[in-house]
Amino acid sequence: MDRGTVGSASRGRLHVAIRHHGASAVVTAAGELDHHTADLLRESLEGCVDDGYARLVVDCSPLEFMDSTGLNVLLGARLKAEAAGGGVHLAGMQPVVARVFEITGAEAVFTVHDSLDAALAD
């Protein structure tokens, strides 16, 4: 049950939109996720868990860049979601973003899906 976009925010080069799909919060990050924009995504993900959505699906398909700060935001969200009985699912990563996960080995601690549809079907 998709209830549409329930919130969105922008900070410089990053736009974050949140919608609910059943028991999942779908968080779409578009643009560049780095030291200057990371707090916007952190606040959005933590807010979803605080609102009772422990299953977070992060749509990475419109994400053009991510550095280690962005990776740390996702790792922190993973810990918070798992403590609440859920987890973080990453969907549709572009090669430049996927490379950060490959280099660091972080892909091993996330559930990664090729597309948003696949993540929502899981």
mmCIF file of C-alpha atoms in Angstrom:
data_model
loop_
_atom_site.group_PDB
_atom_site.id
_atom_site.type_symbol
_atom_site.label_atom_id
_atom_site.label_comp_id
_atom_site.label_asym_id
_atom_site.label_seq_id
_atom_site.Cartn_x
_atom_site.Cartn_y
_atom_site.Cartn_z
ATOM 1 C CA MET A 1 0.000 0.000 0.000
ATOM 2 C CA ASP A 2 1.760 3.096 -1.244
ATOM 3 C CA ARG A 3 0.543 6.189 0.554
ATOM 4 C CA GLY A 4 2.493 8.611 -1.596
ATOM 5 C CA THR A 5 5.215 10.998 -0.598
ATOM 6 C CA VAL A 6 4.879 11.967 3.041
ATOM 7 C CA GLY A 7 7.825 14.315 3.236
ATOM 8 C CA SER A 8 10.714 15.767 1.350
ATOM 9 C CA ALA A 9 13.572 18.142 1.974
ATOM 10 C CA SER A 10 16.531 19.590 0.152
ATOM 11 C CA ARG A 11 19.879 20.793 1.329
ATOM 12 C CA GLY A 12 22.165 22.095 -1.364
ATOM 13 C CA ARG A 13 23.001 19.238 -3.685
ATOM 14 C CA LEU A 14 20.866 16.570 -1.969
ATOM 15 C CA HIS A 15 17.118 16.055 -2.086
ATOM 16 C CA VAL A 16 15.471 13.456 0.152
ATOM 17 C CA ALA A 17 11.897 12.241 -0.256
ATOM 18 C CA ILE A 18 10.100 9.847 2.073
ATOM 19 C CA ARG A 19 7.047 7.733 1.352
ATOM 20 C CA HIS A 20 5.539 4.694 2.984
ATOM 21 C CA HIS A 21 4.959 1.370 1.275
ATOM 22 C CA GLY A 22 3.268 -1.044 3.652
ATOM 23 C CA ALA A 23 5.542 -1.532 6.647
ATOM 24 C CA SER A 24 8.508 0.046 4.853
ATOM 25 C CA ALA A 25 9.700 3.614 4.681
ATOM 26 C CA VAL A 26 11.062 4.328 1.220
ATOM 27 C CA VAL A 27 13.700 7.042 1.378
ATOM 28 C CA THR A 28 14.848 8.387 -1.970
ATOM 29 C CA ALA A 29 18.156 10.244 -2.000
ATOM 30 C CA ALA A 30 18.861 12.296 -5.119
ATOM 31 C CA GLY A 31 22.023 14.216 -5.888
ATOM 32 C CA GLU A 32 25.258 14.210 -3.906
ATOM 33 C CA LEU A 33 25.635 12.636 -0.470
ATOM 34 C CA ASP A 34 28.735 13.991 1.238
ATOM 35 C CA HIS A 35 29.974 15.785 4.348
ATOM 36 C CA HIS A 36 27.876 18.871 3.567
ATOM 37 C CA THR A 37 24.600 17.061 2.901
ATOM 38 C CA ALA A 38 24.789 13.933 5.082
ATOM 39 C CA ASP A 39 22.788 15.340 8.008
ATOM 40 C CA LEU A 40 19.701 15.652 5.818
ATOM 41 C CA LEU A 41 19.708 11.921 5.057
ATOM 42 C CA ARG A 42 20.659 11.008 8.642
ATOM 43 C CA GLU A 43 17.742 13.007 10.048
ATOM 44 C CA SER A 44 15.332 11.496 7.526
ATOM 45 C CA LEU A 45 16.371 7.895 8.203
ATOM 46 C CA GLU A 46 16.376 8.326 11.982
ATOM 47 C CA GLY A 47 12.982 10.021 11.797
ATOM 48 C CA CYS A 48 11.537 7.030 9.939
ATOM 49 C CA VAL A 49 12.728 4.621 12.627
ATOM 50 C CA ASP A 50 11.469 6.969 15.351
ATOM 51 C CA ASP A 51 8.073 6.955 13.595
ATOM 52 C CA GLY A 52 7.934 3.150 13.781
ATOM 53 C CA TYR A 53 9.301 2.198 10.353
ATOM 54 C CA ALA A 54 12.155 -0.196 11.148
ATOM 55 C CA ARG A 55 12.365 -1.499 7.557
ATOM 56 C CA LEU A 56 14.082 1.201 5.541
ATOM 57 C CA VAL A 57 14.389 0.973 1.781
ATOM 58 C CA VAL A 58 16.848 3.529 0.428
ATOM 59 C CA ASP A 59 16.317 4.235 -3.260
ATOM 60 C CA CYS A 60 19.817 5.088 -4.430
ATOM 61 C CA SER A 61 18.996 5.219 -8.150
ATOM 62 C CA PRO A 62 19.058 9.049 -8.365
ATOM 63 C CA LEU A 63 22.142 9.305 -6.129
ATOM 64 C CA GLU A 64 25.009 10.640 -8.243
ATOM 65 C CA PHE A 65 27.801 10.649 -5.655
ATOM 66 C CA MET A 66 28.488 9.341 -2.172
ATOM 67 C CA ASP A 67 31.580 9.630 -0.004
ATOM 68 C CA SER A 68 32.557 7.955 3.267
ATOM 69 C CA THR A 69 30.362 10.340 5.267
ATOM 70 C CA GLY A 70 27.334 9.074 3.377
ATOM 71 C CA LEU A 71 28.411 5.501 3.978
ATOM 72 C CA ASN A 72 28.648 6.226 7.709
ATOM 73 C CA VAL A 73 25.109 7.642 7.676
ATOM 74 C CA LEU A 74 23.804 4.426 6.136
ATOM 75 C CA LEU A 75 25.777 2.273 8.575
ATOM 76 C CA GLY A 76 24.347 4.247 11.508
ATOM 77 C CA ALA A 77 20.822 3.898 10.128
ATOM 78 C CA ARG A 78 21.401 0.161 9.765
ATOM 79 C CA LEU A 79 22.301 -0.148 13.441
ATOM 80 C CA LYS A 80 19.281 1.876 14.539
ATOM 81 C CA ALA A 81 16.900 -0.032 12.255
ATOM 82 C CA GLU A 82 18.242 -3.417 13.366
ATOM 83 C CA ALA A 83 17.900 -2.414 17.029
ATOM 84 C CA ALA A 84 14.231 -1.745 16.260
ATOM 85 C CA GLY A 85 13.826 -5.175 14.616
ATOM 86 C CA GLY A 86 14.234 -4.094 10.998
ATOM 87 C CA GLY A 87 17.006 -3.334 8.573
ATOM 88 C CA VAL A 88 18.214 -1.194 5.698
ATOM 89 C CA HIS A 89 17.738 -2.287 2.100
ATOM 90 C CA LEU A 90 19.612 -0.439 -0.651
ATOM 91 C CA ALA A 91 18.114 -0.298 -4.122
ATOM 92 C CA GLY A 92 19.273 0.702 -7.577
ATOM 93 C CA MET A 93 22.801 1.891 -6.856
ATOM 94 C CA GLN A 94 24.607 3.599 -9.717
ATOM 95 C CA PRO A 95 28.110 2.197 -10.404
ATOM 96 C CA VAL A 96 29.877 5.198 -8.843
ATOM 97 C CA VAL A 97 27.949 4.680 -5.578
ATOM 98 C CA ALA A 98 28.209 0.890 -5.651
ATOM 99 C CA ARG A 99 31.979 1.271 -5.933
ATOM 100 C CA VAL A 100 32.141 2.856 -2.450
ATOM 101 C CA PHE A 101 30.467 -0.250 -1.029
ATOM 102 C CA GLU A 102 32.752 -2.592 -2.969
ATOM 103 C CA ILE A 103 35.957 -0.822 -1.905
ATOM 104 C CA THR A 104 34.999 -0.752 1.778
ATOM 105 C CA GLY A 105 33.332 -4.163 1.916
ATOM 106 C CA ALA A 106 30.177 -2.540 3.277
ATOM 107 C CA GLU A 107 28.059 -4.352 0.693
ATOM 108 C CA ALA A 108 28.372 -7.422 2.928
ATOM 109 C CA VAL A 109 26.375 -5.818 5.762
ATOM 110 C CA PHE A 110 23.483 -4.471 3.681
ATOM 111 C CA THR A 111 20.780 -6.140 1.664
ATOM 112 C CA VAL A 112 21.346 -4.767 -1.832
ATOM 113 C CA HIS A 113 18.728 -4.944 -4.591
ATOM 114 C CA ASP A 114 19.073 -4.135 -8.279
ATOM 115 C CA SER A 115 15.908 -2.034 -8.273
ATOM 116 C CA LEU A 116 13.382 -0.403 -5.991
ATOM 117 C CA ASP A 117 10.717 -2.843 -7.177
ATOM 118 C CA ALA A 118 12.911 -5.778 -6.135
ATOM 119 C CA ALA A 119 13.523 -4.250 -2.713
ATOM 120 C CA LEU A 120 9.814 -3.690 -2.138
ATOM 121 C CA ALA A 121 8.969 -7.229 -3.272
ATOM 122 C CA ASP A 122 11.442 -8.740 -0.764
#
